[in-house]
mmCIF file of C-alpha atoms in Angstrom:
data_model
loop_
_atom_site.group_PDB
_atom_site.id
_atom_site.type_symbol
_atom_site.label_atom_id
_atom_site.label_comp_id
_atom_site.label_asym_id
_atom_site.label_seq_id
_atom_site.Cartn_x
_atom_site.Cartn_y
_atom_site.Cartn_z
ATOM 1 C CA UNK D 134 57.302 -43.360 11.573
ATOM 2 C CA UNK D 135 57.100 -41.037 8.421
ATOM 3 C CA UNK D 136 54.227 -43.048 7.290
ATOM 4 C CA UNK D 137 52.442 -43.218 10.767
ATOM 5 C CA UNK D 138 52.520 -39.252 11.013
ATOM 6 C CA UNK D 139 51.539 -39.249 6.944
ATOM 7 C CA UNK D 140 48.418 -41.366 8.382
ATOM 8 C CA UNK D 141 47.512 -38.813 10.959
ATOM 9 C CA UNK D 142 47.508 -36.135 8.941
ATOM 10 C CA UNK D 143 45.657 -37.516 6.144
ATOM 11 C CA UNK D 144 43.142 -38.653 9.114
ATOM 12 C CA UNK D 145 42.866 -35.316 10.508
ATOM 13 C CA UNK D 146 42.018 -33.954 6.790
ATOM 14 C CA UNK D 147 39.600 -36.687 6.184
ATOM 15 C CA UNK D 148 37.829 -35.480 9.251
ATOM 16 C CA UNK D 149 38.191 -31.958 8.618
ATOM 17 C CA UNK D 150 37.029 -32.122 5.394
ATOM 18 C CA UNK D 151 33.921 -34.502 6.801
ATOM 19 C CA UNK D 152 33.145 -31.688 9.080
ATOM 20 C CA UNK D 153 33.170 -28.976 6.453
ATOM 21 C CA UNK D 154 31.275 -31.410 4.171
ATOM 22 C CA UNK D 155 28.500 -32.142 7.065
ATOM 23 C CA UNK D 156 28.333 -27.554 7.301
ATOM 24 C CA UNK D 157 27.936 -27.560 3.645
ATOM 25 C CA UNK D 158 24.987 -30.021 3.702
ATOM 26 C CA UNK D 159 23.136 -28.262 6.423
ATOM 27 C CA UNK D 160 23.304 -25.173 5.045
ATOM 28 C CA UNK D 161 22.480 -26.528 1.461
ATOM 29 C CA UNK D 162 19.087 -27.756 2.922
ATOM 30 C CA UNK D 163 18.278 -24.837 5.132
ATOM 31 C CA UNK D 164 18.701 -22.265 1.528
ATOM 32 C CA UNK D 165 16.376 -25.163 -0.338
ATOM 33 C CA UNK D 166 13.801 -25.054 2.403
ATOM 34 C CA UNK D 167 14.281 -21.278 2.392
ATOM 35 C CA UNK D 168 13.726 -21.290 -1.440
ATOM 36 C CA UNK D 169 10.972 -23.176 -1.230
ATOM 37 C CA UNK D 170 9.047 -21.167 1.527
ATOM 38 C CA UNK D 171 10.051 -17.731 -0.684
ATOM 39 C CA UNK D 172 8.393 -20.201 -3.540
ATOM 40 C CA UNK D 173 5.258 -20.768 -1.487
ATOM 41 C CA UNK D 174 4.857 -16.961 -0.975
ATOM 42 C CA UNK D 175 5.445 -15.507 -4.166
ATOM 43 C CA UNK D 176 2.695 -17.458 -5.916
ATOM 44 C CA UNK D 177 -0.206 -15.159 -7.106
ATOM 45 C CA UNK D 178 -3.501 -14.447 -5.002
ATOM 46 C CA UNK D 179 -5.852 -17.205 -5.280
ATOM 47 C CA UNK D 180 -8.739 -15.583 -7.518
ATOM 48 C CA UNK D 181 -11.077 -15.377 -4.596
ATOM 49 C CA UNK D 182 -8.671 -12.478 -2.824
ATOM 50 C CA UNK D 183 -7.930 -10.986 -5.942
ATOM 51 C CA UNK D 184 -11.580 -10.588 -6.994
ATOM 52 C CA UNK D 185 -12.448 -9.143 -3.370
ATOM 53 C CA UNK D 186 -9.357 -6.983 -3.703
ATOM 54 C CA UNK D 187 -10.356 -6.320 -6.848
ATOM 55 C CA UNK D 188 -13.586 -5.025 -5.917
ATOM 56 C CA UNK D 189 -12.307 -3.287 -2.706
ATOM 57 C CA UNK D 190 -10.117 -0.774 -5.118
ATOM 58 C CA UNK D 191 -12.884 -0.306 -7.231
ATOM 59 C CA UNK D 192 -15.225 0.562 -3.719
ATOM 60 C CA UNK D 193 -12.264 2.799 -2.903
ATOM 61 C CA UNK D 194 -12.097 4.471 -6.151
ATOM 62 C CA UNK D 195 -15.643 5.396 -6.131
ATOM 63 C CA UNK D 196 -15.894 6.492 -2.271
ATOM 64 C CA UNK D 197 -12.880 9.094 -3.508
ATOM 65 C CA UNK D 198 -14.920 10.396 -5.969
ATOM 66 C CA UNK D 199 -17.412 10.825 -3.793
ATOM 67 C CA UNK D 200 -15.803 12.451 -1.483
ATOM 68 C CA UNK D 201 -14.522 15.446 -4.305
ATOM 69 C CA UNK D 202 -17.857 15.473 -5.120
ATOM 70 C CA UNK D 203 -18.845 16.644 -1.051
ATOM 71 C CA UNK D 204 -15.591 18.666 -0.867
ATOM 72 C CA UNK D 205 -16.588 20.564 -4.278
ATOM 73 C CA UNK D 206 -20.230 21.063 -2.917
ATOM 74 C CA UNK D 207 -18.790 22.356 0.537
ATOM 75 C CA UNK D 208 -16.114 24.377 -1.391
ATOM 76 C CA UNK D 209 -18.905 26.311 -3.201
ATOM 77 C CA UNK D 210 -21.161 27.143 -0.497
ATOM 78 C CA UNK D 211 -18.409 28.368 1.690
ATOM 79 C CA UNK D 212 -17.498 30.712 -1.329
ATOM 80 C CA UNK D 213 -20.915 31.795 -1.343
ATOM 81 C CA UNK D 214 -21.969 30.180 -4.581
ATOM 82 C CA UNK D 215 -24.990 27.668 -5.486
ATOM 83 C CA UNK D 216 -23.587 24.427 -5.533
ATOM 84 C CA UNK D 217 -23.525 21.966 -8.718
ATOM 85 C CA UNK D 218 -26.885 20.476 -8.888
ATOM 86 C CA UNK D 219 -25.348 16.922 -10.212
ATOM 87 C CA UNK D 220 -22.813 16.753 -7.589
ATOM 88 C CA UNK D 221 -25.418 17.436 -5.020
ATOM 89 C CA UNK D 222 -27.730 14.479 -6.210
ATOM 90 C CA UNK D 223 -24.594 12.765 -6.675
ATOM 91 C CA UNK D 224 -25.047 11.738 -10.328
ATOM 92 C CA UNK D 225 -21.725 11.271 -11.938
ATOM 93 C CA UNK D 226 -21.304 12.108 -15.360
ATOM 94 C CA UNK D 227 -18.196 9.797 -15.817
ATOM 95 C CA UNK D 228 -18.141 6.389 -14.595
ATOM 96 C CA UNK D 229 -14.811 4.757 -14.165
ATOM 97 C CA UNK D 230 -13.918 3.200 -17.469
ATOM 98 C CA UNK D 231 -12.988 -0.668 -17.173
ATOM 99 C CA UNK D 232 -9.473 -0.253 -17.855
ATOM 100 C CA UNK D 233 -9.229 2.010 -15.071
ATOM 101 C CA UNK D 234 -10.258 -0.577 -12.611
ATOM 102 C CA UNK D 235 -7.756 -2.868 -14.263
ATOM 103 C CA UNK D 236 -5.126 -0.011 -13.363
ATOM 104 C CA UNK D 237 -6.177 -0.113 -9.542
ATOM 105 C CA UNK D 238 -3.830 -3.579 -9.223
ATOM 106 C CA UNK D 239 -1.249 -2.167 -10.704
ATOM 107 C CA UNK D 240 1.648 -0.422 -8.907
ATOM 108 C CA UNK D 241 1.045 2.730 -11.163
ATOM 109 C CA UNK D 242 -2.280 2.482 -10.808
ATOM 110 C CA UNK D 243 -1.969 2.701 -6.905
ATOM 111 C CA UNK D 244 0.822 5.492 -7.155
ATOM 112 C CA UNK D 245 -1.840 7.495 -8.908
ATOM 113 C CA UNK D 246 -4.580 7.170 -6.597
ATOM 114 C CA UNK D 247 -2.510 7.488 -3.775
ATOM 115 C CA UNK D 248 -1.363 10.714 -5.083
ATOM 116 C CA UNK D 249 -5.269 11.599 -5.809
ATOM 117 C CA UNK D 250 -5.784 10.855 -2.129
ATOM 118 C CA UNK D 251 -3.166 12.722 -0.268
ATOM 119 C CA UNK D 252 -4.129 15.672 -2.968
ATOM 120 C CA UNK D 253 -7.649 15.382 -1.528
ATOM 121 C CA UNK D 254 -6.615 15.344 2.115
ATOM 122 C CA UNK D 255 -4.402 18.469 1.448
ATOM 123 C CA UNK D 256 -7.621 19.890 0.291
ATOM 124 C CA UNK D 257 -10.169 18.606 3.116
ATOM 125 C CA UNK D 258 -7.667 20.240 5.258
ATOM 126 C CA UNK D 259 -7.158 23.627 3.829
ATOM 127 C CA UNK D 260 -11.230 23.155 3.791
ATOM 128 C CA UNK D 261 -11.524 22.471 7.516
ATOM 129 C CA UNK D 262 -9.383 25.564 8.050
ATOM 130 C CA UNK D 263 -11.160 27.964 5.973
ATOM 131 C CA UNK D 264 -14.385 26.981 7.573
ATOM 132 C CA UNK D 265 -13.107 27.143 10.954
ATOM 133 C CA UNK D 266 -11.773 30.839 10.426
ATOM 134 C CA UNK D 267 -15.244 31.886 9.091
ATOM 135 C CA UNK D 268 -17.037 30.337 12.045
ATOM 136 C CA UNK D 269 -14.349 32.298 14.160
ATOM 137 C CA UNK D 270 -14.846 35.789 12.380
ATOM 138 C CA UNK D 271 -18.669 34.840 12.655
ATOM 139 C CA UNK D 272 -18.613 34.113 16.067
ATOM 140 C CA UNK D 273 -16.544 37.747 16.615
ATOM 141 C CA UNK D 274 -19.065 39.622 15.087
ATOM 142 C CA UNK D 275 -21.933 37.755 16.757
ATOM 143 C CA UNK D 276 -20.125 38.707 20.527
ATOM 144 C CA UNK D 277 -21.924 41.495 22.310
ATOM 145 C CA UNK D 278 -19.731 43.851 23.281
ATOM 146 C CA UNK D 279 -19.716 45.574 26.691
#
């Protein structure tokens, strides 16, 4: 009797310890295929994207210039002044060196031009609003009246 019930619990172990063993297997493959998709993602850009990406920072980089260039000229007729004759035929003086364009890919590099950017927008802005309250006071002193 002792050795029946002995039986039946080993049994009931055996399967127990199948079930757990089956869980364990399951999840064993589901992290490897996991692993292996993370694997498949984290590989570098093929050199085809990271050219045009490449390229696309350096576009950006110079289109930013540009546009301080346009907000300088804008900036100095608004104050009344003659604007800078190079920035108004758009010859640059300084070209971006290489290693800056080797910068763009890098997370500092971005940081910095991002913070160039939103400096730049901050500045387009206070721009816009300038220019709108001289058209306003012009527009005042232009009313007739009655």
């Amino acid at each position: 009797m002792r050795r029946e019930n002995a039986l039946q619990q080993l049994r009931a172990a055996v399967k127990e310890l199948s079930v757990q063993n089956q869980e364990l297997i399951e999840k064993n493959l589901t992290l490897q295929e996991q692993l292996r998709q993370a694997q498949l993602t984290a590989q570098p850009l093929p050199a085809d994207t990271a050219r045009l990406a490449q390229e696309l920072h350096g576009e950006l980089a110079s289109c930013l210039q540009d546009l301080q260039s346009v907000y300088s000229i804008v900036t100095q007729r608004a104050q009344g002044k003659d604007p800078n004759l190079s920035l108004l035929l758009g010859i640059h003086s300084v070209q971006y060196p290489v290693k800056e364009k080797d910068d763009l890919l890098s997370p500092d590099g971005l940081a910095k031009k991002l913070v160039e950017v939103k400096q730049l927008h901050k500045e387009v802005e206070d721009l816009r609003t300038a220019i709108s309250d001289r058209y306003a006071q012009d527009m005042g002193d232009n009313c007739i009246t009655q």
